[in-house]
Amino acid sequence: MQLPILPQNNVTVASPGTDPMIDPETGKPRGRYAVVSLGCPKNLVDTEQMLGRLDADGYRMVDSVDGADFVVVNTCGFIDSARDESMAAIDEMLALKRDGKLRNVVVTGCLAERQQDKLLQARPDIDALVGVFGRNDIVSVVDELYSGLQEQRTIFKPAAVNPLSDAMRSAVTPRHFAYLKISEGCDRLCTFCAIPKMRGKHFSKPIEQIVDEAKRLGDSGVREIVVVAQDTTYYGMDRYGEPRLNQLLQELEKIESVDWIRLMYFYPMYIDDALIDTLASAKRIVPYIDMPLQHASDRMLKRMARKTTRALQTDIVQKLRSRIDSLVMRTTMITGFPGETEEDFVELMDFVQESRFENLGVFTYSIEEDTPAARLPNRVDPEVAARRRDDLMELQQQIAFDWNDARVGGTEEVLIDAEMPEQEGVFIGRTRSEAPDVDGLVYVSQVDPDSPVEIGQIRPCEIVASQGYDLVAAAT
C-alpha cells in the first residue's frame, strides 16, 4: 500500500522484510518506519525535520507500510476536509496495527495539537501523540515505544522562545526543490482561522539562520527554494520591531547555488515600495506571488477581520503588476462565509474578473471550533456555498485557460520535476509561473536525443499547446 509521500532522497529505502539497522555504537537494533505527511508545506518541513532526526538515530524509512515496523502520521487540522483526511489516514494505520501489520502508530502535527487528549480518547489505539512544538522529541518517543518503557503517550510543548531550526532535514520533496520556512505561527486574528490556536503567535527566525539553511539547501542540489510562512510579509516584526522581508530577500538573492526563489503566503499588508523594488530587480526571485485574499466584499472582509478593503486589495494588485515584469499571481477565496449575500458574492466575482489572477483556488467556509466566525449568525446553506464556489471556479477556469492559450508559441524555462510514467521521452515540469503541487504542469517532450532532458534541469522549452490548466512543450 502506497502512502501519500515520496521516498526520501538522501537515505536508502529498504525493501519489505529486510532486517532493521543496527546502531554501530550501541548495537541497538533500529526499526523501519513509513510516514504519511498531510497538509501544507509548513507541515511538510516539520515532517522532514522529524525524519532527519529518526534517520540520524539509525531508524530507516521505507516507502510502504508493508515493510514498516511503525508509521508516523503528520496531520493537518486546518479545515473539515483536512481533518477528515487526517482521521482517515489515522484509522487506516490503526486498522493495520490491529491486523498485526504495524507495531506502532505515532500521530503528530496540527490535528494532534488541536485535539490533544480528545483525539487519544477517540482513538485509544494511538501509541503516541506529538504536538507541533514537540517534533524534535520524536526520537525519544519512538525509542520509548521500542524499549517498552512508554512513560508518556503525549508530548505537547508551548511555542519555543527561539524558532526551531529546520537544518536537520531528510528531504521528501524531489532533490531539486525545497520549502524554506522563515517563521512560525501567526498574529492575525482572522475570524475563520484556527491556525494561531494550533501554531501559536508569530515568531521569526533570525535572518542569519534562514540564510544558512538556504545555503545548505543550495549546496545539496536544490535549485528552487519556496519561501513559506503563515504570514510572509509580517516577517521580522516580532524580532526586529519592523518587517524585514525585504532585507531577508536581498540576502537570499546572493546565494549563487540557488536558481529560483518563490514567494508564498503574502498577506496584503507591509508591502512597501522598497520591497517591490527588490522583487522587480531580482534575478533569482521569480515573478510569482501567492497572496491569499479570501474575499473582496468590504462587508465580508470586515466580518473576517482581514483589516483590508476591496479598494486596498485592488490597489496593491495593480501596483505589483505595474512594477514587476511578467508577474504571475495566485490567490485563494472563501465562499459561504456567515452572512455572505448574493450581492457580496457578485462583488467577489467582479473582483476576480477584474484582477485576472493566473492561479486561484476556492474553499467553501468550514466551521472551526473556538473561532469567532463559528459564533456568527446568518449561516449560508452549504449547497449555496458550493454553488458559489463552482461559479467562481468556472469564471477562473476561463481566465486561466485564456492565459495559457496566450503562452502557446513562446519559449519559457522549465524546471524538470519527474519523468512521465510509462511515456518514454516525456517529462513533467513547471515554469516560473507554477508553484509545486498547487498550480498547473508542463509536459515536456525530449526532441533531440543528443540533448537529453534530465530531472532537476532548468531547460528552455517551446510551448506548443495548452491543455486546460496545463501546457505541452518541446525541449529546445
CSV table of C-alpha atoms in Angstrom, one decimal:
chain,number,residue,atom,x,y,z
A,1,MET,CA,0.0,0.0,0.0
A,2,GLN,CA,1.5,3.4,-1.1
A,3,LEU,CA,1.3,6.3,1.2
A,4,PRO,CA,0.9,10.0,0.2
A,5,ILE,CA,4.6,10.8,0.5
A,6,LEU,CA,7.7,10.4,-1.6
A,7,PRO,CA,10.7,8.3,-0.5
A,8,GLN,CA,13.5,10.3,1.0
A,9,ASN,CA,16.1,11.5,-1.5
A,10,ASN,CA,19.1,11.0,0.8
A,11,VAL,CA,18.5,7.7,2.5
A,12,THR,CA,18.4,4.1,1.4
A,13,VAL,CA,14.9,2.8,1.1
A,14,ALA,CA,14.6,-0.6,2.5
A,15,SER,CA,12.7,-3.5,0.9
A,16,PRO,CA,10.0,-5.2,2.9
A,17,GLY,CA,11.4,-7.9,5.0
A,18,THR,CA,14.9,-6.6,5.3
A,19,ASP,CA,16.5,-6.6,8.8
A,20,PRO,CA,16.4,-3.4,10.8
A,21,MET,CA,19.6,-1.3,11.0
A,22,ILE,CA,22.0,-1.8,13.9
A,23,ASP,CA,23.4,1.2,15.8
A,24,PRO,CA,27.2,0.7,15.4
A,25,GLU,CA,27.9,2.3,18.8
A,26,THR,CA,25.3,0.7,20.9
A,27,GLY,CA,24.5,-2.4,18.9
A,28,LYS,CA,20.8,-1.5,19.4
A,29,PRO,CA,18.6,-2.5,16.6
A,30,ARG,CA,16.6,0.2,14.9
A,31,GLY,CA,13.3,-0.2,13.2
A,32,ARG,CA,11.9,0.6,9.8
A,33,TYR,CA,9.2,3.3,9.5
A,34,ALA,CA,6.8,4.8,7.0
A,35,VAL,CA,5.4,8.3,7.0
A,36,VAL,CA,2.1,9.9,6.0
A,37,SER,CA,2.5,13.7,5.7
A,38,LEU,CA,-0.6,15.8,5.2
A,39,GLY,CA,-1.4,19.5,5.0
A,40,CYS,CA,0.6,22.5,3.9
A,41,PRO,CA,4.3,23.0,3.0
A,42,LYS,CA,5.0,24.3,6.5
A,43,ASN,CA,3.8,20.9,7.9
A,44,LEU,CA,6.0,19.2,5.3
A,45,VAL,CA,9.0,21.0,6.7
A,46,ASP,CA,8.1,19.6,10.1
A,47,THR,CA,7.9,16.1,8.6
A,48,GLU,CA,11.3,16.5,7.1
A,49,GLN,CA,12.7,17.5,10.5
A,50,MET,CA,11.3,14.5,12.2
A,51,LEU,CA,12.6,12.2,9.5
A,52,GLY,CA,16.0,13.8,9.8
A,53,ARG,CA,16.2,13.0,13.5
A,54,LEU,CA,14.9,9.5,13.1
A,55,ASP,CA,17.5,8.8,10.3
A,56,ALA,CA,20.3,10.3,12.4
A,57,ASP,CA,19.3,7.9,15.2
A,58,GLY,CA,19.5,4.9,13.0
A,59,TYR,CA,15.9,4.3,12.0
A,60,ARG,CA,15.2,3.5,8.4
A,61,MET,CA,12.5,4.9,6.2
A,62,VAL,CA,10.6,2.7,3.8
A,63,ASP,CA,8.1,3.8,1.2
A,64,SER,CA,5.4,1.3,2.1
A,65,VAL,CA,3.8,0.3,5.3
A,66,ASP,CA,4.2,-3.3,4.1
A,67,GLY,CA,7.9,-3.1,5.1
A,68,ALA,CA,7.4,-0.8,8.2
A,69,ASP,CA,7.5,-1.5,11.9
A,70,PHE,CA,5.9,1.8,12.8
A,71,VAL,CA,4.3,4.7,11.0
A,72,VAL,CA,4.4,8.5,11.7
A,73,VAL,CA,1.2,10.3,10.6
A,74,ASN,CA,1.8,14.1,10.5
A,75,THR,CA,-1.7,15.5,10.4
A,76,CYS,CA,-3.4,18.7,9.3
A,77,GLY,CA,-6.2,20.3,11.3
A,78,PHE,CA,-7.0,23.4,9.2
A,79,ILE,CA,-10.5,22.8,7.8
A,80,ASP,CA,-13.1,20.0,7.8
A,81,SER,CA,-11.8,18.2,4.7
A,82,ALA,CA,-8.2,18.3,6.0
A,83,ARG,CA,-9.3,16.9,9.4
A,84,ASP,CA,-11.3,14.2,7.6
A,85,GLU,CA,-8.3,13.2,5.5
A,86,SER,CA,-6.1,13.1,8.6
A,87,MET,CA,-8.6,11.0,10.6
A,88,ALA,CA,-9.0,8.6,7.6
A,89,ALA,CA,-5.2,8.2,7.5
A,90,ILE,CA,-5.0,7.5,11.2
A,91,ASP,CA,-7.9,5.0,11.0
A,92,GLU,CA,-6.2,3.2,8.1
A,93,MET,CA,-2.9,2.9,10.0
A,94,LEU,CA,-4.7,1.7,13.2
A,95,ALA,CA,-6.5,-1.0,11.2
A,96,LEU,CA,-3.2,-2.2,10.0
A,97,LYS,CA,-1.9,-2.2,13.6
A,98,ARG,CA,-4.9,-4.3,14.7
A,99,ASP,CA,-4.2,-6.7,11.9
A,100,GLY,CA,-0.6,-7.2,13.2
A,101,LYS,CA,1.0,-5.4,10.2
A,102,LEU,CA,2.3,-2.5,12.2
A,103,ARG,CA,3.7,-2.3,15.6
A,104,ASN,CA,3.1,1.3,16.5
A,105,VAL,CA,1.2,4.4,15.2
A,106,VAL,CA,2.6,7.8,16.1
A,107,VAL,CA,0.4,10.8,15.4
A,108,THR,CA,1.9,14.3,15.1
A,109,GLY,CA,1.1,17.7,13.8
A,110,CYS,CA,-1.7,20.2,13.8
A,111,LEU,CA,-4.7,17.8,14.4
A,112,ALA,CA,-2.8,16.3,17.4
A,113,GLU,CA,-2.0,19.8,18.7
A,114,ARG,CA,-5.6,20.9,18.3
A,115,GLN,CA,-7.5,17.9,19.7
A,116,GLN,CA,-4.8,16.6,22.2
A,117,ASP,CA,-6.4,14.2,24.7
A,118,LYS,CA,-9.8,14.2,22.8
A,119,LEU,CA,-8.0,12.5,19.9
A,120,LEU,CA,-6.5,9.9,22.2
A,121,GLN,CA,-9.8,9.2,23.8
A,122,ALA,CA,-11.5,8.8,20.5
A,123,ARG,CA,-8.6,6.6,19.1
A,124,PRO,CA,-7.1,4.8,22.2
A,125,ASP,CA,-5.0,2.6,19.9
A,126,ILE,CA,-2.8,5.5,19.0
A,127,ASP,CA,0.6,4.8,20.7
A,128,ALA,CA,1.8,8.4,21.0
A,129,LEU,CA,0.6,12.0,20.2
A,130,VAL,CA,3.2,14.6,19.5
A,131,GLY,CA,2.2,18.3,19.1
A,132,VAL,CA,3.5,20.8,16.7
A,133,PHE,CA,6.3,22.1,19.0
A,134,GLY,CA,7.2,18.6,20.2
A,135,ARG,CA,8.5,17.5,16.9
A,136,ASN,CA,12.2,17.5,18.0
A,137,ASP,CA,11.3,14.8,20.6
A,138,ILE,CA,10.2,12.3,18.0
A,139,VAL,CA,13.3,10.1,18.6
A,140,SER,CA,12.7,9.8,22.3
A,141,VAL,CA,9.1,9.0,21.7
A,142,VAL,CA,10.0,6.2,19.3
A,143,ASP,CA,12.8,5.0,21.5
A,144,GLU,CA,10.4,4.6,24.4
A,145,LEU,CA,7.9,2.7,22.3
A,146,TYR,CA,10.7,0.3,21.2
A,147,SER,CA,12.0,-0.1,24.7
A,148,GLY,CA,8.6,-0.8,26.2
A,149,LEU,CA,9.2,1.9,28.8
A,150,GLN,CA,6.4,4.1,27.5
A,151,GLU,CA,6.1,6.6,30.3
A,152,GLN,CA,4.3,9.4,28.4
A,153,ARG,CA,1.9,9.0,25.5
A,154,THR,CA,1.6,12.7,24.7
A,155,ILE,CA,4.1,15.5,24.2
A,156,PHE,CA,2.7,19.0,23.9
A,157,LYS,CA,5.0,21.9,24.3
A,158,PRO,CA,4.5,25.7,24.2
A,159,ALA,CA,5.9,27.6,21.2
A,160,ALA,CA,9.6,27.8,21.6
A,161,VAL,CA,11.1,31.2,22.7
A,162,ASN,CA,13.5,30.9,19.8
A,163,PRO,CA,12.3,29.4,16.5
A,164,LEU,CA,13.2,25.7,15.9
A,165,SER,CA,15.9,25.2,13.4
A,166,ASP,CA,15.0,23.4,10.1
A,167,ALA,CA,18.5,22.5,9.2
A,168,MET,CA,18.3,18.8,10.2
A,169,ARG,CA,16.1,17.7,7.3
A,170,SER,CA,15.7,14.5,5.4
A,171,ALA,CA,14.0,15.7,2.2
A,172,VAL,CA,10.8,14.1,0.9
A,173,THR,CA,10.5,16.6,-2.0
A,174,PRO,CA,12.4,16.0,-5.2
A,175,ARG,CA,16.1,16.8,-4.6
A,176,HIS,CA,15.9,20.0,-6.8
A,177,PHE,CA,13.3,22.0,-4.8
A,178,ALA,CA,12.6,22.5,-1.2
A,179,TYR,CA,10.5,24.6,1.1
A,180,LEU,CA,12.1,27.2,3.4
A,181,LYS,CA,10.1,28.2,6.5
A,182,ILE,CA,11.0,31.7,7.6
A,183,SER,CA,8.7,32.0,10.6
A,184,GLU,CA,6.2,30.1,12.7
A,185,GLY,CA,2.7,30.9,14.0
A,186,CYS,CA,0.5,33.9,13.2
A,187,ASP,CA,-0.6,37.1,14.9
A,188,ARG,CA,-3.5,37.6,12.6
A,189,LEU,CA,-6.9,37.2,14.2
A,190,CYS,CA,-8.9,36.3,11.1
A,191,THR,CA,-12.2,35.1,12.5
A,192,PHE,CA,-12.4,31.9,10.4
A,193,CYS,CA,-8.9,30.6,11.2
A,194,ALA,CA,-7.7,28.3,14.0
A,195,ILE,CA,-4.0,28.4,13.0
A,196,PRO,CA,-2.9,30.7,15.9
A,197,LYS,CA,-4.5,28.1,18.3
A,198,MET,CA,-2.5,25.3,16.7
A,199,ARG,CA,0.8,27.0,15.9
A,200,GLY,CA,0.9,29.9,18.3
A,201,LYS,CA,1.9,33.5,17.9
A,202,HIS,CA,4.1,34.7,15.0
A,203,PHE,CA,7.8,34.3,15.7
A,204,SER,CA,10.5,34.9,13.1
A,205,LYS,CA,13.8,33.0,12.6
A,206,PRO,CA,16.9,35.3,12.5
A,207,ILE,CA,18.0,36.3,9.1
A,208,GLU,CA,21.3,34.6,9.6
A,209,GLN,CA,19.7,31.3,10.4
A,210,ILE,CA,17.4,31.4,7.3
A,211,VAL,CA,20.3,32.3,5.0
A,212,ASP,CA,22.4,29.4,6.5
A,213,GLU,CA,19.5,27.0,5.9
A,214,ALA,CA,19.1,28.3,2.3
A,215,LYS,CA,22.8,27.9,1.6
A,216,ARG,CA,22.7,24.3,2.9
A,217,LEU,CA,19.8,23.6,0.6
A,218,GLY,CA,21.5,25.1,-2.4
A,219,ASP,CA,24.7,23.2,-1.6
A,220,SER,CA,22.8,20.0,-1.5
A,221,GLY,CA,21.5,20.5,-5.1
A,222,VAL,CA,18.2,22.4,-4.5
A,223,ARG,CA,17.6,24.7,-7.5
A,224,GLU,CA,14.3,26.2,-6.4
A,225,ILE,CA,13.5,27.4,-2.8
A,226,VAL,CA,9.9,28.1,-2.0
A,227,VAL,CA,9.7,30.6,0.9
A,228,VAL,CA,6.8,29.8,3.2
A,229,ALA,CA,5.3,31.1,6.5
A,230,GLN,CA,1.8,31.7,7.8
A,231,ASP,CA,2.3,35.4,7.0
A,232,THR,CA,5.4,36.1,4.9
A,233,THR,CA,5.1,39.9,4.7
A,234,TYR,CA,5.0,40.1,8.5
A,235,TYR,CA,8.4,38.5,8.8
A,236,GLY,CA,10.7,40.2,11.3
A,237,MET,CA,8.1,42.3,13.1
A,238,ASP,CA,8.4,40.4,16.3
A,239,ARG,CA,12.2,40.0,16.2
A,240,TYR,CA,13.3,43.4,14.8
A,241,GLY,CA,10.3,45.6,15.6
A,242,GLU,CA,9.6,46.1,11.9
A,243,PRO,CA,9.0,44.0,8.8
A,244,ARG,CA,12.4,42.7,7.4
A,245,LEU,CA,11.3,40.6,4.5
A,246,ASN,CA,13.0,43.0,2.1
A,247,GLN,CA,16.3,42.6,3.9
A,248,LEU,CA,15.9,38.8,4.0
A,249,LEU,CA,15.2,38.6,0.3
A,250,GLN,CA,18.2,40.7,-0.5
A,251,GLU,CA,20.4,38.3,1.4
A,252,LEU,CA,18.8,35.2,-0.2
A,253,GLU,CA,19.4,36.8,-3.6
A,254,LYS,CA,23.1,36.5,-3.0
A,255,ILE,CA,23.1,32.7,-2.8
A,256,GLU,CA,24.5,31.7,-6.1
A,257,SER,CA,23.8,28.0,-5.8
A,258,VAL,CA,20.0,28.6,-5.9
A,259,ASP,CA,18.4,29.5,-9.3
A,260,TRP,CA,14.8,30.2,-8.3
A,261,ILE,CA,13.3,31.7,-5.1
A,262,ARG,CA,9.5,31.6,-5.0
A,263,LEU,CA,7.3,33.5,-2.5
A,264,MET,CA,4.2,32.2,-0.9
A,265,TYR,CA,1.6,33.4,1.7
A,266,PHE,CA,1.9,37.2,1.2
A,267,TYR,CA,-0.6,39.0,3.4
A,268,PRO,CA,-1.7,42.2,1.6
A,269,MET,CA,0.0,44.4,4.2
A,270,TYR,CA,3.5,45.7,4.7
A,271,ILE,CA,4.2,45.6,1.0
A,272,ASP,CA,6.1,48.9,0.5
A,273,ASP,CA,8.0,50.4,-2.4
A,274,ALA,CA,11.4,49.1,-1.2
A,275,LEU,CA,10.1,45.5,-1.2
A,276,ILE,CA,8.5,45.9,-4.6
A,277,ASP,CA,11.8,47.4,-5.9
A,278,THR,CA,13.7,44.3,-4.6
A,279,LEU,CA,11.2,41.9,-6.3
A,280,ALA,CA,11.2,43.8,-9.5
A,281,SER,CA,15.0,43.9,-9.8
A,282,ALA,CA,15.7,40.4,-8.5
A,283,LYS,CA,17.5,37.8,-10.7
A,284,ARG,CA,16.7,34.7,-8.5
A,285,ILE,CA,13.3,35.7,-7.0
A,286,VAL,CA,10.8,34.6,-9.7
A,287,PRO,CA,7.9,37.0,-10.6
A,288,TYR,CA,5.4,34.9,-8.8
A,289,ILE,CA,3.4,35.9,-5.7
A,290,ASP,CA,0.9,33.9,-3.7
A,291,MET,CA,-1.4,36.3,-1.9
A,292,PRO,CA,-4.4,34.7,-0.2
A,293,LEU,CA,-7.1,37.4,-0.2
A,294,GLN,CA,-10.2,35.3,0.9
A,295,HIS,CA,-12.8,37.8,-0.3
A,296,ALA,CA,-13.5,41.2,-2.0
A,297,SER,CA,-16.7,42.4,-0.4
A,298,ASP,CA,-15.9,45.0,2.3
A,299,ARG,CA,-18.7,43.5,4.5
A,300,MET,CA,-17.1,40.1,4.3
A,301,LEU,CA,-13.6,41.3,4.8
A,302,LYS,CA,-14.7,43.2,7.9
A,303,ARG,CA,-16.5,40.1,9.3
A,304,MET,CA,-13.4,38.0,8.5
A,305,ALA,CA,-11.2,40.7,10.4
A,306,ARG,CA,-8.9,40.9,7.4
A,307,LYS,CA,-8.1,44.6,8.1
A,308,THR,CA,-8.3,45.5,4.4
A,309,THR,CA,-10.8,46.6,1.8
A,310,ARG,CA,-11.5,45.8,-1.8
A,311,ALA,CA,-10.0,49.1,-2.8
A,312,LEU,CA,-6.8,48.4,-0.9
A,313,GLN,CA,-6.6,45.0,-2.4
A,314,THR,CA,-7.2,46.3,-5.9
A,315,ASP,CA,-4.5,49.0,-5.4
A,316,ILE,CA,-1.8,46.5,-4.2
A,317,VAL,CA,-2.6,44.1,-7.1
A,318,GLN,CA,-2.4,46.8,-9.7
A,319,LYS,CA,0.8,48.3,-8.1
A,320,LEU,CA,2.5,44.9,-8.1
A,321,ARG,CA,1.5,44.1,-11.7
A,322,SER,CA,2.6,47.6,-12.9
A,323,ARG,CA,6.1,47.4,-11.4
A,324,ILE,CA,7.1,43.7,-11.7
A,325,ASP,CA,7.5,42.5,-15.2
A,326,SER,CA,5.5,39.4,-16.2
A,327,LEU,CA,4.2,38.9,-12.6
A,328,VAL,CA,2.1,35.9,-12.0
A,329,MET,CA,-0.3,35.9,-9.0
A,330,ARG,CA,-2.1,33.2,-7.1
A,331,THR,CA,-4.8,33.7,-4.5
A,332,THR,CA,-7.5,31.8,-2.6
A,333,MET,CA,-11.0,32.8,-1.8
A,334,ILE,CA,-13.8,31.6,0.5
A,335,THR,CA,-17.4,31.3,-0.4
A,336,GLY,CA,-20.3,30.8,2.0
A,337,PHE,CA,-18.8,32.7,5.0
A,338,PRO,CA,-21.5,33.5,7.5
A,339,GLY,CA,-23.6,36.4,6.3
A,340,GLU,CA,-22.4,36.3,2.7
A,341,THR,CA,-25.2,37.6,0.5
A,342,GLU,CA,-25.6,37.3,-3.3
A,343,GLU,CA,-24.5,40.9,-3.5
A,344,ASP,CA,-21.3,40.1,-1.6
A,345,PHE,CA,-20.7,37.2,-4.0
A,346,VAL,CA,-21.3,39.3,-7.1
A,347,GLU,CA,-18.6,41.7,-5.7
A,348,LEU,CA,-16.2,38.8,-5.3
A,349,MET,CA,-16.9,37.6,-8.9
A,350,ASP,CA,-16.4,41.2,-10.2
A,351,PHE,CA,-13.1,41.5,-8.4
A,352,VAL,CA,-11.8,38.2,-9.8
A,353,GLN,CA,-12.9,39.1,-13.3
A,354,GLU,CA,-11.1,42.5,-12.9
A,355,SER,CA,-7.9,41.2,-11.3
A,356,ARG,CA,-7.5,38.2,-13.6
A,357,PHE,CA,-5.4,36.1,-11.3
A,358,GLU,CA,-3.5,33.5,-13.2
A,359,ASN,CA,-4.0,30.9,-10.4
A,360,LEU,CA,-6.8,30.8,-8.0
A,361,GLY,CA,-8.3,28.3,-5.5
A,362,VAL,CA,-11.7,28.4,-3.8
A,363,PHE,CA,-12.8,26.9,-0.5
A,364,THR,CA,-16.3,26.8,0.9
A,365,TYR,CA,-16.4,28.1,4.5
A,366,SER,CA,-15.6,25.5,7.1
A,367,ILE,CA,-16.8,26.0,10.7
A,368,GLU,CA,-13.8,26.0,13.0
A,369,GLU,CA,-14.5,25.4,16.7
A,370,ASP,CA,-13.4,28.1,19.1
A,371,THR,CA,-13.1,30.7,16.4
A,372,PRO,CA,-15.2,33.9,16.3
A,373,ALA,CA,-16.7,33.0,13.0
A,374,ALA,CA,-18.2,29.9,14.5
A,375,ARG,CA,-20.5,32.1,16.6
A,376,LEU,CA,-21.6,34.4,13.8
A,377,PRO,CA,-25.3,34.3,12.8
A,378,ASN,CA,-26.7,34.0,9.3
A,379,ARG,CA,-25.1,30.8,8.2
A,380,VAL,CA,-25.0,30.2,4.5
A,381,ASP,CA,-26.6,26.9,3.3
A,382,PRO,CA,-23.8,24.5,2.3
A,383,GLU,CA,-25.4,23.9,-1.1
A,384,VAL,CA,-25.4,27.7,-1.8
A,385,ALA,CA,-21.7,27.9,-0.7
A,386,ALA,CA,-20.9,25.1,-3.0
A,387,ARG,CA,-22.8,26.6,-5.9
A,388,ARG,CA,-20.9,29.9,-5.4
A,389,ARG,CA,-17.6,28.1,-5.3
A,390,ASP,CA,-18.4,26.3,-8.6
A,391,ASP,CA,-19.5,29.5,-10.2
A,392,LEU,CA,-16.3,31.3,-9.2
A,393,MET,CA,-14.2,28.4,-10.4
A,394,GLU,CA,-16.0,28.4,-13.7
A,395,LEU,CA,-15.1,32.1,-14.1
A,396,GLN,CA,-11.5,31.5,-13.0
A,397,GLN,CA,-11.2,28.5,-15.4
A,398,GLN,CA,-11.8,30.7,-18.4
A,399,ILE,CA,-9.3,33.2,-17.2
A,400,ALA,CA,-6.6,30.5,-16.6
A,401,PHE,CA,-7.3,28.8,-20.0
A,402,ASP,CA,-7.1,32.2,-21.9
A,403,TRP,CA,-3.8,32.9,-20.2
A,404,ASN,CA,-2.4,29.5,-21.1
A,405,ASP,CA,-3.6,29.8,-24.7
A,406,ALA,CA,-1.7,33.1,-24.9
A,407,ARG,CA,1.5,31.4,-23.9
A,408,VAL,CA,1.5,29.0,-26.9
A,409,GLY,CA,4.3,29.8,-29.3
A,410,GLY,CA,6.6,31.3,-26.7
A,411,THR,CA,9.7,29.9,-25.1
A,412,GLU,CA,9.9,29.5,-21.3
A,413,GLU,CA,12.4,27.9,-18.9
A,414,VAL,CA,11.0,24.7,-17.4
A,415,LEU,CA,12.3,23.1,-14.2
A,416,ILE,CA,12.0,19.3,-14.8
A,417,ASP,CA,10.4,17.6,-11.9
A,418,ALA,CA,9.9,14.0,-13.0
A,419,GLU,CA,9.6,11.5,-15.8
A,420,MET,CA,6.2,10.9,-17.2
A,421,PRO,CA,5.1,7.4,-16.1
A,422,GLU,CA,5.1,4.9,-19.0
A,423,GLN,CA,5.9,7.5,-21.6
A,424,GLU,CA,9.5,7.4,-22.7
A,425,GLY,CA,11.0,10.8,-23.5
A,426,VAL,CA,8.2,12.8,-21.8
A,427,PHE,CA,8.8,14.7,-18.6
A,428,ILE,CA,6.7,16.7,-16.1
A,429,GLY,CA,7.9,20.2,-15.1
A,430,ARG,CA,7.0,23.7,-14.2
A,431,THR,CA,7.9,27.2,-15.4
A,432,ARG,CA,8.5,30.2,-13.1
A,433,SER,CA,4.7,30.7,-13.2
A,434,GLU,CA,3.8,27.4,-11.5
A,435,ALA,CA,4.4,26.6,-7.8
A,436,PRO,CA,4.8,22.9,-6.9
A,437,ASP,CA,1.7,20.9,-6.0
A,438,VAL,CA,-0.9,23.7,-6.4
A,439,ASP,CA,-0.6,25.0,-9.9
A,440,GLY,CA,-0.6,23.5,-13.4
A,441,LEU,CA,2.1,21.4,-15.0
A,442,VAL,CA,4.1,21.4,-18.2
A,443,TYR,CA,4.5,18.2,-20.2
A,444,VAL,CA,7.9,18.3,-21.9
A,445,SER,CA,8.9,16.1,-24.8
A,446,GLN,CA,12.6,15.4,-25.5
A,447,VAL,CA,13.2,16.3,-29.1
A,448,ASP,CA,16.9,15.9,-29.6
A,449,PRO,CA,18.4,12.6,-28.3
A,450,ASP,CA,21.8,14.2,-28.3
A,451,SER,CA,20.5,16.8,-25.8
A,452,PRO,CA,18.7,14.7,-23.1
A,453,VAL,CA,16.3,16.1,-20.7
A,454,GLU,CA,17.2,15.4,-17.1
A,455,ILE,CA,15.3,15.7,-13.8
A,456,GLY,CA,16.3,18.8,-11.9
A,457,GLN,CA,17.4,20.6,-15.1
A,458,ILE,CA,16.1,24.1,-15.9
A,459,ARG,CA,15.5,23.7,-19.6
A,460,PRO,CA,14.3,26.2,-22.3
A,461,CYS,CA,11.2,24.8,-23.9
A,462,GLU,CA,8.9,25.9,-26.7
A,463,ILE,CA,5.2,26.0,-25.6
A,464,VAL,CA,3.4,24.1,-28.4
A,465,ALA,CA,-0.1,23.6,-26.9
A,466,SER,CA,-2.3,24.3,-23.9
A,467,GLN,CA,-4.4,21.6,-22.2
A,468,GLY,CA,-6.7,23.5,-19.8
A,469,TYR,CA,-4.6,24.3,-16.8
A,470,ASP,CA,-1.5,22.5,-18.2
A,471,LEU,CA,0.9,23.2,-21.1
A,472,VAL,CA,2.6,21.0,-23.6
A,473,ALA,CA,6.2,21.9,-24.6
A,474,ALA,CA,9.2,20.7,-26.6
A,475,ALA,CA,12.7,20.9,-25.1
A,476,THR,CA,14.9,23.1,-27.2
